[in-house]
CSV table of N, CA and C in Angstrom, one decimal:
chain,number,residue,atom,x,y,z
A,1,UNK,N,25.6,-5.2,-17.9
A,1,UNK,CA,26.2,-6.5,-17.8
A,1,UNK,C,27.7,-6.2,-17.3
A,2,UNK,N,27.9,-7.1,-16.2
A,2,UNK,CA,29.7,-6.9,-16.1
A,2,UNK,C,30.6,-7.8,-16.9
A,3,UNK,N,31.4,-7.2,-16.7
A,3,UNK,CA,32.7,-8.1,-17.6
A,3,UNK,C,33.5,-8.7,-16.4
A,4,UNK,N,33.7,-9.8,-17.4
A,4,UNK,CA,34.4,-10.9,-15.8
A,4,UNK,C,36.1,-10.0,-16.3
A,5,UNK,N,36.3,-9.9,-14.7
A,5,UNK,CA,38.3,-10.0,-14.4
A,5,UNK,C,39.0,-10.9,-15.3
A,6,UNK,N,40.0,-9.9,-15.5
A,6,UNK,CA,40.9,-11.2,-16.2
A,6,UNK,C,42.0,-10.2,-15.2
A,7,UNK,N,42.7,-11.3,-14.5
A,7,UNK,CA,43.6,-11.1,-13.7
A,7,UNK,C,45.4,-10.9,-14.4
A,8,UNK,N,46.3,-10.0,-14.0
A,8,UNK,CA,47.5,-9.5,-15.1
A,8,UNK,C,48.4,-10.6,-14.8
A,9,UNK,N,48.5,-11.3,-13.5
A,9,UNK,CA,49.4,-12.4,-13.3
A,9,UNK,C,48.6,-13.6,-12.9
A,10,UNK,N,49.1,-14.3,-13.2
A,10,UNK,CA,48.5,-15.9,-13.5
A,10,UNK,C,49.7,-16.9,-13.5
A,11,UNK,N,50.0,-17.5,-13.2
A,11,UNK,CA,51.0,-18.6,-13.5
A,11,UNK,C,49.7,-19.7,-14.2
A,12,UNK,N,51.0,-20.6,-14.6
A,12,UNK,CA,50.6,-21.6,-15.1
A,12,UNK,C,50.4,-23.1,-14.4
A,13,UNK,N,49.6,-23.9,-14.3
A,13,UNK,CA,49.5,-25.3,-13.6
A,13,UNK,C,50.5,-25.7,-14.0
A,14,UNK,N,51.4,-25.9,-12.7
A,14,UNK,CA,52.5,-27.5,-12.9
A,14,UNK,C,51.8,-29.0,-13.3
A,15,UNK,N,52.3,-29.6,-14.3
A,15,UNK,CA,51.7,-31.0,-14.8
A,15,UNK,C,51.0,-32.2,-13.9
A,16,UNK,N,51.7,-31.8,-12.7
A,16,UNK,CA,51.0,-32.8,-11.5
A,16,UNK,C,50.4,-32.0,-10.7
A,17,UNK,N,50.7,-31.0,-10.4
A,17,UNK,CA,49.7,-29.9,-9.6
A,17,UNK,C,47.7,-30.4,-9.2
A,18,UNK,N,47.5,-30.1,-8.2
A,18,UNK,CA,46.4,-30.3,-7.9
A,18,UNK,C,45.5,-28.8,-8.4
A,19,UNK,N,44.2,-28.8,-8.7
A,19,UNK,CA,43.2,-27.7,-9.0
A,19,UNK,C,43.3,-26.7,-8.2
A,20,UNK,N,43.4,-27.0,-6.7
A,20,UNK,CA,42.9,-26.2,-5.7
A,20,UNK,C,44.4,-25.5,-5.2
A,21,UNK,N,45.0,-26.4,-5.4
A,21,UNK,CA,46.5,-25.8,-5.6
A,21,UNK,C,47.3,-24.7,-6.0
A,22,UNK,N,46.8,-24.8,-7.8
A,22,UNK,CA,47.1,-24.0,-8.5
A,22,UNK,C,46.3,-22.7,-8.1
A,23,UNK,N,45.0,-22.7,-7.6
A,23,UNK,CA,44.3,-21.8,-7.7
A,23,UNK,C,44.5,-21.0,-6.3
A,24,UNK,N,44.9,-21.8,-5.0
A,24,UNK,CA,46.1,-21.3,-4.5
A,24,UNK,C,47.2,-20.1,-4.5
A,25,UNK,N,48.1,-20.6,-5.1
A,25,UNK,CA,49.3,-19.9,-6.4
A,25,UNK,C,48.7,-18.6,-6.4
A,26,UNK,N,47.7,-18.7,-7.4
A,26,UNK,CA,46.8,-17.4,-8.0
A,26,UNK,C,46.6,-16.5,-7.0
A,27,UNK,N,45.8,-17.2,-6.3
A,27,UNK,CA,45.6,-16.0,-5.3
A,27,UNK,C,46.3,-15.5,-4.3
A,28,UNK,N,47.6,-16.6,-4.2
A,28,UNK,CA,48.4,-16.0,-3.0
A,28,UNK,C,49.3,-14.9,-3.9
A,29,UNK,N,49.3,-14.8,-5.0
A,29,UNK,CA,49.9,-13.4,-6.1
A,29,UNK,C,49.5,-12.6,-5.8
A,30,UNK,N,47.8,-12.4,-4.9
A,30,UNK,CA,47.1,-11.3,-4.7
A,30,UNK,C,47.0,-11.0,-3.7
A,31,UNK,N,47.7,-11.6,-2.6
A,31,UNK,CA,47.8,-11.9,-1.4
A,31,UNK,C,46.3,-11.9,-0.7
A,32,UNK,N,45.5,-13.1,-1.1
A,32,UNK,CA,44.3,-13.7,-0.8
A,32,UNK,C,44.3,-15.2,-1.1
A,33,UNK,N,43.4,-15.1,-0.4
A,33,UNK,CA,43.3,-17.2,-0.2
A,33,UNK,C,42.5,-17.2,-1.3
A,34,UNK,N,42.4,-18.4,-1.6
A,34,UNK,CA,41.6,-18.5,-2.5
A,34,UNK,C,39.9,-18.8,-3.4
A,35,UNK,N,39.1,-19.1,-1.4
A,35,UNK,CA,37.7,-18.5,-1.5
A,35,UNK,C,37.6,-17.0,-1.9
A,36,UNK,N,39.1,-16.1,-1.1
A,36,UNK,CA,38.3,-14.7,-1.3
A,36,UNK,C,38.7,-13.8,-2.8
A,37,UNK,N,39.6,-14.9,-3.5
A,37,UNK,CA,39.5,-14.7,-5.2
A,37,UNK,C,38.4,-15.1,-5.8
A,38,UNK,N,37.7,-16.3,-5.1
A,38,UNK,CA,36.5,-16.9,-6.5
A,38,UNK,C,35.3,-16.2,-5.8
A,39,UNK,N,34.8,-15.3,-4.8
A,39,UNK,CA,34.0,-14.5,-4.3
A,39,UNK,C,34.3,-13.3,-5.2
A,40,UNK,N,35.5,-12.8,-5.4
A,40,UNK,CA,35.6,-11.9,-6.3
A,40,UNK,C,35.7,-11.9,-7.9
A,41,UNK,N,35.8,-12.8,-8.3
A,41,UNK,CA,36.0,-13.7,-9.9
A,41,UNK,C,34.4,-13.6,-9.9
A,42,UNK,N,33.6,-14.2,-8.9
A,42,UNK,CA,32.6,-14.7,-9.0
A,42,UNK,C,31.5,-13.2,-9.4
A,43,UNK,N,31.8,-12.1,-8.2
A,43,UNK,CA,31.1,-11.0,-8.8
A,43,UNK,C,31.5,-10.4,-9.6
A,44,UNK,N,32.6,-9.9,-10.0
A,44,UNK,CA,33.2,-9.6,-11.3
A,44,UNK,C,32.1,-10.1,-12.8
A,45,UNK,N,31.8,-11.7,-12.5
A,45,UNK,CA,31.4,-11.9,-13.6
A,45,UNK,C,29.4,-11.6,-13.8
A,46,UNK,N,29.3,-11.4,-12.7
A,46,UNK,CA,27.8,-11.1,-12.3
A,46,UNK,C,27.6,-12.2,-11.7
A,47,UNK,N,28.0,-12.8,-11.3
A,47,UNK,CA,27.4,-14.3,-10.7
A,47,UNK,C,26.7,-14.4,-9.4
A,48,UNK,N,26.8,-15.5,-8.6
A,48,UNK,CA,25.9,-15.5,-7.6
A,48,UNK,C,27.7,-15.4,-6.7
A,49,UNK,N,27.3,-14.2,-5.4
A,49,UNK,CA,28.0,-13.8,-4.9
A,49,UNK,C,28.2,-15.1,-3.7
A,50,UNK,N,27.3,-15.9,-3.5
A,50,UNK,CA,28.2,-17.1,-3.0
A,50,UNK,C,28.5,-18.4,-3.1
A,51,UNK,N,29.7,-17.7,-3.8
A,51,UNK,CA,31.2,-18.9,-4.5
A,51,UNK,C,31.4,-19.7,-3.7
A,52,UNK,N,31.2,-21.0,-4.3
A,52,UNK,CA,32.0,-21.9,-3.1
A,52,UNK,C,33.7,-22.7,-3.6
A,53,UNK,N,33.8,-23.1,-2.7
A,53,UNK,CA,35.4,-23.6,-3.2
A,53,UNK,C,35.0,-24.6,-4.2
A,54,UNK,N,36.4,-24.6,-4.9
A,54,UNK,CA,36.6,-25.7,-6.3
A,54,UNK,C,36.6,-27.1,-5.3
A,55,UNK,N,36.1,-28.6,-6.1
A,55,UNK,CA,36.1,-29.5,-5.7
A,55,UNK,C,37.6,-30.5,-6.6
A,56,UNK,N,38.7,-30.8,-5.8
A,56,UNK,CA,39.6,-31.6,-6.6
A,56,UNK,C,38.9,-32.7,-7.8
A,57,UNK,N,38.1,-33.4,-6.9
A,57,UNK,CA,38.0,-35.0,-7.5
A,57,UNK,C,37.0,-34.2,-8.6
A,58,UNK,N,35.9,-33.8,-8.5
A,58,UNK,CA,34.6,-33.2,-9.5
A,58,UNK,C,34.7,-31.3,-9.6
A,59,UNK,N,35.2,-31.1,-10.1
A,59,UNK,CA,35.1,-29.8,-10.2
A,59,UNK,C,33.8,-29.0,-10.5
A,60,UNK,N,32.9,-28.3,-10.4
A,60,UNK,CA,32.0,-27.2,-11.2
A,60,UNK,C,32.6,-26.5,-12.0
A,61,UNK,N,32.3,-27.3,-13.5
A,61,UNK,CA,32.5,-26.6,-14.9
A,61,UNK,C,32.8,-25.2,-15.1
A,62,UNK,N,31.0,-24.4,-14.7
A,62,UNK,CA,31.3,-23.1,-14.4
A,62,UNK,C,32.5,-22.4,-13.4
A,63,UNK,N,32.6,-22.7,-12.2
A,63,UNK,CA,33.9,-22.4,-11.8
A,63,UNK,C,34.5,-22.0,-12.4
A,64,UNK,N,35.3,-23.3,-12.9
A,64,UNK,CA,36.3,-23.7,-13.6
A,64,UNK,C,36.5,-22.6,-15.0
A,65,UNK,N,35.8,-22.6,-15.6
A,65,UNK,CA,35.5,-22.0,-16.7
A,65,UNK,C,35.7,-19.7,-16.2
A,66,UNK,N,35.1,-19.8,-15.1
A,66,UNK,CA,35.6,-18.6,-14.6
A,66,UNK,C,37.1,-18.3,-14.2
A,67,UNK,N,37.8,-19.3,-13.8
A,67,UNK,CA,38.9,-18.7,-13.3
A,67,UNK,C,40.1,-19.4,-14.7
A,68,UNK,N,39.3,-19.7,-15.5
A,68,UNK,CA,40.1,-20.2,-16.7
A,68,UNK,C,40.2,-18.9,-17.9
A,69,UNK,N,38.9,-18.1,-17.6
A,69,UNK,CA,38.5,-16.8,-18.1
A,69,UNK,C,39.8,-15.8,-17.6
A,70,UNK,N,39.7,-15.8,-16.4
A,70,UNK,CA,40.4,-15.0,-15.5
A,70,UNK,C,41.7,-15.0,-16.0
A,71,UNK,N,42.4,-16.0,-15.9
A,71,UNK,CA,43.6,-16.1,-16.0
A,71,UNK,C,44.5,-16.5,-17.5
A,72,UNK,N,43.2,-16.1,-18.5
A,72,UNK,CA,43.7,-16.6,-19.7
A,72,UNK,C,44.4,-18.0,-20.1
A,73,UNK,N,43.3,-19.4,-19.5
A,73,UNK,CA,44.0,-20.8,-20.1
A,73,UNK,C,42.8,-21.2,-20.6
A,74,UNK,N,42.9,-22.7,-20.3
A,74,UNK,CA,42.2,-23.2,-21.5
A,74,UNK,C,41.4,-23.9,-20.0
A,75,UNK,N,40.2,-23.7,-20.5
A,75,UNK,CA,39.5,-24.7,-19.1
A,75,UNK,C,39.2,-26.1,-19.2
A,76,UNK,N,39.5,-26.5,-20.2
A,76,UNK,CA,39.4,-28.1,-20.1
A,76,UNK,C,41.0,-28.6,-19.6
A,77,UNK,N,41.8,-27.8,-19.9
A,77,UNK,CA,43.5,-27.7,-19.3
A,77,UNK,C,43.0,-27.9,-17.5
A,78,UNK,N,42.1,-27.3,-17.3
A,78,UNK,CA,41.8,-27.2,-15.6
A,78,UNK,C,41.5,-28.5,-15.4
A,79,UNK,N,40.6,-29.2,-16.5
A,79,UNK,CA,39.3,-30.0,-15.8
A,79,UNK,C,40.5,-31.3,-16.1
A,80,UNK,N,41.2,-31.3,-16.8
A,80,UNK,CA,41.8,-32.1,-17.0
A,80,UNK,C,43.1,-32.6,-15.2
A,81,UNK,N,42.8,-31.8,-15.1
A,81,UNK,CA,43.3,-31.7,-13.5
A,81,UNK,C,43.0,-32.6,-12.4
A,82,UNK,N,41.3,-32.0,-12.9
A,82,UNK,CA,40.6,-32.9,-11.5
A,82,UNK,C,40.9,-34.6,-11.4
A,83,UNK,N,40.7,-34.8,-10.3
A,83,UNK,CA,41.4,-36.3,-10.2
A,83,UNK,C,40.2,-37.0,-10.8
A,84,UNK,N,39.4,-36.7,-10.8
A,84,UNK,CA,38.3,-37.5,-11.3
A,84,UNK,C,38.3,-38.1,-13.1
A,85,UNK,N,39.3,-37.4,-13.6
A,85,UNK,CA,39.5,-36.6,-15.0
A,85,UNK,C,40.8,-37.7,-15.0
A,86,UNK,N,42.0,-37.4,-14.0
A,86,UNK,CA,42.9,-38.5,-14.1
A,86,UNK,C,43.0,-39.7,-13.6
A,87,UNK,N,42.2,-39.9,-12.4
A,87,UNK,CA,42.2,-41.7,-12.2
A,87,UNK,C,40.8,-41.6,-12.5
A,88,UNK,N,40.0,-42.0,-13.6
A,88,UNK,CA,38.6,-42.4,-13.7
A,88,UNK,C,38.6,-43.9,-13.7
A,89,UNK,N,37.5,-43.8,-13.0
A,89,UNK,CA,37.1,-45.7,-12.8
A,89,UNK,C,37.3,-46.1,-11.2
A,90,UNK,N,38.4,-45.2,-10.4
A,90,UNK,CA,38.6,-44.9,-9.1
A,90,UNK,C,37.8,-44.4,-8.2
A,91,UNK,N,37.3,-45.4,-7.6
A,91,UNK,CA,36.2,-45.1,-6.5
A,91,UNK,C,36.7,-43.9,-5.4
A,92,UNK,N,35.6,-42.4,-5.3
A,92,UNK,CA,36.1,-41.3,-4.9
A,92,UNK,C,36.4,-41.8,-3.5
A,93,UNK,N,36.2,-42.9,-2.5
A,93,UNK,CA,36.3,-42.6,-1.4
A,93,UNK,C,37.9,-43.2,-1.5
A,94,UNK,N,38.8,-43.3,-2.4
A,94,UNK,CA,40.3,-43.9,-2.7
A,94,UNK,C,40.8,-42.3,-2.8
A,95,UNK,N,40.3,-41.3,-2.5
A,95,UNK,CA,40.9,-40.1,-3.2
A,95,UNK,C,40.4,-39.2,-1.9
A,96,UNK,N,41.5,-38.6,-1.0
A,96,UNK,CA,41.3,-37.8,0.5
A,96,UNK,C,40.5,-36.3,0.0
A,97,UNK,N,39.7,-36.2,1.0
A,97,UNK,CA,38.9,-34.8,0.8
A,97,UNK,C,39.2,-34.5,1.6
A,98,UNK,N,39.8,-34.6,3.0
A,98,UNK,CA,39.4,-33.6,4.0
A,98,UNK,C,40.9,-32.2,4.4
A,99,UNK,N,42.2,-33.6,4.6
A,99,UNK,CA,43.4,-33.2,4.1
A,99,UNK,C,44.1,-33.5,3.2
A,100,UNK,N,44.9,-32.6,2.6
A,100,UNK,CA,46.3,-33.0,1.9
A,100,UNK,C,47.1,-33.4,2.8
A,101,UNK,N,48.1,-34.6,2.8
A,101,UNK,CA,48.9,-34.9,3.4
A,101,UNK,C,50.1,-34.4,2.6
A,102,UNK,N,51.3,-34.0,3.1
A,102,UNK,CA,52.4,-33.5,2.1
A,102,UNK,C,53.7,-34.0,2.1
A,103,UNK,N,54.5,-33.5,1.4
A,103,UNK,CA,56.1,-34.4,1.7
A,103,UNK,C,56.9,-32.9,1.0
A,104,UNK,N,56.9,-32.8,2.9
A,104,UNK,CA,58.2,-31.6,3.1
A,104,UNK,C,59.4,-31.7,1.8
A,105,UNK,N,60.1,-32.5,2.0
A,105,UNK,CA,61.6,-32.8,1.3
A,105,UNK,C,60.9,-32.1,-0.6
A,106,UNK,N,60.1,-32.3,-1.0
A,106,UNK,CA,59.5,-31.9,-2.1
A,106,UNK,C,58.9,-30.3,-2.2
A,107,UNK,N,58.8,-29.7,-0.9
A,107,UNK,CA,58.6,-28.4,-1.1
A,107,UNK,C,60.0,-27.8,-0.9
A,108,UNK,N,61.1,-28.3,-0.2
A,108,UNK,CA,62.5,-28.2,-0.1
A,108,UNK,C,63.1,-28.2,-1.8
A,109,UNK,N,62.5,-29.4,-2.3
A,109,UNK,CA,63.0,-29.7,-3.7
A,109,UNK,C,62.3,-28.6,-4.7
A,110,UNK,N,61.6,-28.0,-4.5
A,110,UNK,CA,60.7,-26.9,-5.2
A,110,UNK,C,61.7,-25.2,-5.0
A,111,UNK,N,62.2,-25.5,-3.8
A,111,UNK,CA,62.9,-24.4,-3.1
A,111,UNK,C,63.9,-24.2,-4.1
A,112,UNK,N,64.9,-25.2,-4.0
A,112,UNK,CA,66.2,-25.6,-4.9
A,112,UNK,C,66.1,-25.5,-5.8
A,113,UNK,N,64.5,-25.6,-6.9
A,113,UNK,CA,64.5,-24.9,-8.1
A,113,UNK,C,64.3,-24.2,-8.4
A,114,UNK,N,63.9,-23.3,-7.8
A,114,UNK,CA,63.7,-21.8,-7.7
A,114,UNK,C,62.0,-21.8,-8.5
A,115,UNK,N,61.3,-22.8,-7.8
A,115,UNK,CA,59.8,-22.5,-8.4
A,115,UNK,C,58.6,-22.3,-6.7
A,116,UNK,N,57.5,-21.7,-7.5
A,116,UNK,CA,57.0,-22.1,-6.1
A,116,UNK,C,56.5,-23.5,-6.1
A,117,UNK,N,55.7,-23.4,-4.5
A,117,UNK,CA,55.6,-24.5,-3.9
A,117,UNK,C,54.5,-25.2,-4.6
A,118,UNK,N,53.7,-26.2,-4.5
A,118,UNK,CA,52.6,-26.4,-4.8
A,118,UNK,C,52.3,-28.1,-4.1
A,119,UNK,N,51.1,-28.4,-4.6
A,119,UNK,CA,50.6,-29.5,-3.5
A,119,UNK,C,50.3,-30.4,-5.2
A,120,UNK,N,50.9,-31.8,-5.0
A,120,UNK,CA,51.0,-33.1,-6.0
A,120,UNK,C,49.2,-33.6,-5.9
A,121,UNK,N,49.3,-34.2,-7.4
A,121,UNK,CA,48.4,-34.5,-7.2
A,121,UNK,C,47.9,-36.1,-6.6
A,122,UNK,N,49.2,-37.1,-6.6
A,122,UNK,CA,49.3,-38.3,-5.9
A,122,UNK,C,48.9,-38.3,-4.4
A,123,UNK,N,49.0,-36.9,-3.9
A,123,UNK,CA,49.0,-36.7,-2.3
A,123,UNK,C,47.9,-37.0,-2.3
A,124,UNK,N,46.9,-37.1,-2.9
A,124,UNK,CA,45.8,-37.5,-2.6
A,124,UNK,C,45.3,-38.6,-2.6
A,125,UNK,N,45.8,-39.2,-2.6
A,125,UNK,CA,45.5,-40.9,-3.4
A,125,UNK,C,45.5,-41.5,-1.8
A,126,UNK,N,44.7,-42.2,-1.3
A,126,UNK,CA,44.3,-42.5,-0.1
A,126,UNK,C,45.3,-43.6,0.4
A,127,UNK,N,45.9,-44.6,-0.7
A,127,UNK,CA,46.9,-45.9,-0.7
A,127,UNK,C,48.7,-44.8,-0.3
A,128,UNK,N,48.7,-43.7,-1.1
A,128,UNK,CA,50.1,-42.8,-1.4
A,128,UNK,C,50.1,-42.5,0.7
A,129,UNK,N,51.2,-43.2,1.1
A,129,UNK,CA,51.5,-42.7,2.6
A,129,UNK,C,53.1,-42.1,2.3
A,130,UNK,N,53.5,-42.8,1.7
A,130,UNK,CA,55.4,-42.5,1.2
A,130,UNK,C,55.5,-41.7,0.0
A,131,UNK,N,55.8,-40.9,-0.4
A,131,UNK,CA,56.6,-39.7,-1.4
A,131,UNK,C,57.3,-40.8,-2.0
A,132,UNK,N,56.7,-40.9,-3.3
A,132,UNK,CA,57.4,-41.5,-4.4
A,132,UNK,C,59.1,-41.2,-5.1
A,133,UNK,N,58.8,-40.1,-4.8
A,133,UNK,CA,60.2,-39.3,-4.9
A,133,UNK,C,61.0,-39.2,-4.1
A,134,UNK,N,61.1,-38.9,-2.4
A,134,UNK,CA,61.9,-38.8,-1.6
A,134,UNK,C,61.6,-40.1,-0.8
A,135,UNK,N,60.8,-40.8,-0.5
A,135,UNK,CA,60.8,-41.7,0.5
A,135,UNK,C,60.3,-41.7,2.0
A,136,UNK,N,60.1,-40.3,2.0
A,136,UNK,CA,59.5,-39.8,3.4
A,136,UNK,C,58.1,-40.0,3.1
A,137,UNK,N,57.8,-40.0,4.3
A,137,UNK,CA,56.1,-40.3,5.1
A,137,UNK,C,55.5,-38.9,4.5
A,138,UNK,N,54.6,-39.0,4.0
A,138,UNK,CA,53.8,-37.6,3.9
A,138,UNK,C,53.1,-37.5,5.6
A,139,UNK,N,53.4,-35.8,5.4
A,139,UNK,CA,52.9,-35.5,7.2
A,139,UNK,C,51.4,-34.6,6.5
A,140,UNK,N,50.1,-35.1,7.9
A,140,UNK,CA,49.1,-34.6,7.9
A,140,UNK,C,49.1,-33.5,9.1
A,141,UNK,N,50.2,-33.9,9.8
A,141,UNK,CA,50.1,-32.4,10.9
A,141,UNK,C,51.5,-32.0,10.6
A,142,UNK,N,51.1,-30.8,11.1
A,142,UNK,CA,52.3,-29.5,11.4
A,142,UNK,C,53.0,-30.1,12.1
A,143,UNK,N,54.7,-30.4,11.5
A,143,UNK,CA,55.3,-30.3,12.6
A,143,UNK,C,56.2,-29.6,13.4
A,144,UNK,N,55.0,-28.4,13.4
A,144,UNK,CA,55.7,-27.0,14.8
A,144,UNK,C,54.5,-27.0,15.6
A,145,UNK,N,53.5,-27.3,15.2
A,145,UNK,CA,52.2,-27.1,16.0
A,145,UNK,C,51.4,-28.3,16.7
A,146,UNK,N,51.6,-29.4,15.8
A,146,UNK,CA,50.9,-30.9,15.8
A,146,UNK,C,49.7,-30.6,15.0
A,147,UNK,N,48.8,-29.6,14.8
A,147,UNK,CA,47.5,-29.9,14.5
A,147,UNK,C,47.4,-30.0,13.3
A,148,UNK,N,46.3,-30.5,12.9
A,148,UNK,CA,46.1,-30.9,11.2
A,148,UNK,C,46.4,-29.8,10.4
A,149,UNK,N,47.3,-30.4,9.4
A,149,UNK,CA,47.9,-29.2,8.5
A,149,UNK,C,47.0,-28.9,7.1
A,150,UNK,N,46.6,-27.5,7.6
A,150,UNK,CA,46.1,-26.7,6.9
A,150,UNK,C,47.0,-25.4,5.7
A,151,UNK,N,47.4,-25.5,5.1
A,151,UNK,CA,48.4,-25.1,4.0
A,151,UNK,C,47.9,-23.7,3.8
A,152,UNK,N,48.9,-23.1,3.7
A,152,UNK,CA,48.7,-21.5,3.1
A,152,UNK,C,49.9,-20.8,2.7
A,153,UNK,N,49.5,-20.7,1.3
A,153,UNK,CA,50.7,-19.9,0.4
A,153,UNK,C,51.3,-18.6,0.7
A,154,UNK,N,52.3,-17.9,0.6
A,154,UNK,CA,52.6,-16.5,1.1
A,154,UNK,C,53.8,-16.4,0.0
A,155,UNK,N,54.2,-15.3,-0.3
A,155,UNK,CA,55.6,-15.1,-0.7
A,155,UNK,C,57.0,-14.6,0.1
A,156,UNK,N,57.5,-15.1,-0.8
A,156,UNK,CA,58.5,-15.3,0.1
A,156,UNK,C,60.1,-15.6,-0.9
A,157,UNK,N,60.4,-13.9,-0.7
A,157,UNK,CA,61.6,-13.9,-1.9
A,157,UNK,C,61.1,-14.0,-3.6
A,158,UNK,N,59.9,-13.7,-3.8
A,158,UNK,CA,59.6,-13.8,-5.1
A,158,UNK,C,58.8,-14.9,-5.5
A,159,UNK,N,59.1,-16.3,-4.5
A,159,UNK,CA,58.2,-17.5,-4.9
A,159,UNK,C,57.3,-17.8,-3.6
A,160,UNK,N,56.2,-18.5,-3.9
A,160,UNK,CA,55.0,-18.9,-3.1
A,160,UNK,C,55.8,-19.8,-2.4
A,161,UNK,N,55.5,-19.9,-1.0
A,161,UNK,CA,55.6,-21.4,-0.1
A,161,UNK,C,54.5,-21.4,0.9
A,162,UNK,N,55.0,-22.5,1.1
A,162,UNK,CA,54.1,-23.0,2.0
A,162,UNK,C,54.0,-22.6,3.7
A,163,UNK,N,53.1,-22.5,4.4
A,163,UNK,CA,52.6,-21.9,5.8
A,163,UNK,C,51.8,-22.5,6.6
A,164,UNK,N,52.0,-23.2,8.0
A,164,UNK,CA,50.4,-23.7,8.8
A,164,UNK,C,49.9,-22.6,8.8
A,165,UNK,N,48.7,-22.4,8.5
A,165,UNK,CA,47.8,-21.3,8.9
A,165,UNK,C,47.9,-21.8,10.6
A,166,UNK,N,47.9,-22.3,11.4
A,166,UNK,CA,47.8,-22.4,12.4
A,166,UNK,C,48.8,-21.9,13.9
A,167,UNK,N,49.8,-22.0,13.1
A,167,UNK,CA,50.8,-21.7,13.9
A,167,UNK,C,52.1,-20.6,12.9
């Protein structure tokens, strides 16, 4: 029988932080995305070697429960995450699956506090076009590249930020 990973660094979910976000974080510590942490969480624990990604709105319990193992929290701490968990009664097609839309000025404001970056969990909300906080437009493309922005954590001076994978 294997023993699941428990990984030495772990940060903790920011209160508005999205799931896939956080789990992000995690693995950009290891400098891996974060399919190719739950491929490895996943066999670590004996599991079936193909892990698929966490779902924001519905999560898979088990998942969840492995990288809650991992990281030493509480897994209903996770589940309580999913949007599904915080706007219930919210019809999922009101909640974006395909991108995050973001608001730059808020990963600037992340900068300033000397935390890493992370992705809100309001960005998702299909009605949310303006950053409640700053007033800017949340952007779905890169604007160095134009193409649909695809997010990727890296370090950078000690804290995670943000990156197009594209450009």
């Amino acid at each position: 029988m294997m023993v699941p990973a428990r990984l030495p660094v772990a940060p903790r979910p920011f209160r508005d932080e999205l799931v896939t976000s956080w789990m992000a974080r995690v693995a950009a510590r290891y400098g891996a995305e974060p399919f190719e942490l739950m491929v490895f969480l996943a066999g670590q624990a004996g599991r079936y070697a193909g892990a698929r990604q966490i779902d924001d709105v519905v999560p898979d319990m088990g998942l969840l429960r492995l990288w809650a193992k991992a990281c030493r929290i509480d897994p209903e701490r996770l589940r309580r995450r999913s949007l599904a968990s915080r706007y219930p009664g919210r019809p999922q097609g009101w909640l974006l699956t395909e991108t995050v839309p973001v608001c730059l000025a808020c990963f600037d404001a992340d900068v300033a506090a000397g935390r890493d970056a992370y992705l809100r969990k309001n960005w998702r909300l299909a009605e949310q076009v303006v950053c409640p906080e700053h007033r800017t437009m949340l952007l779905d493309r890169c604007p160095a590249c134009r193409g649909h922005l695809r997010l990727s954590l890296r370090m950078l001076n000690g804290l995670l930020r943000p990156f197009c994978r594209k450009c």
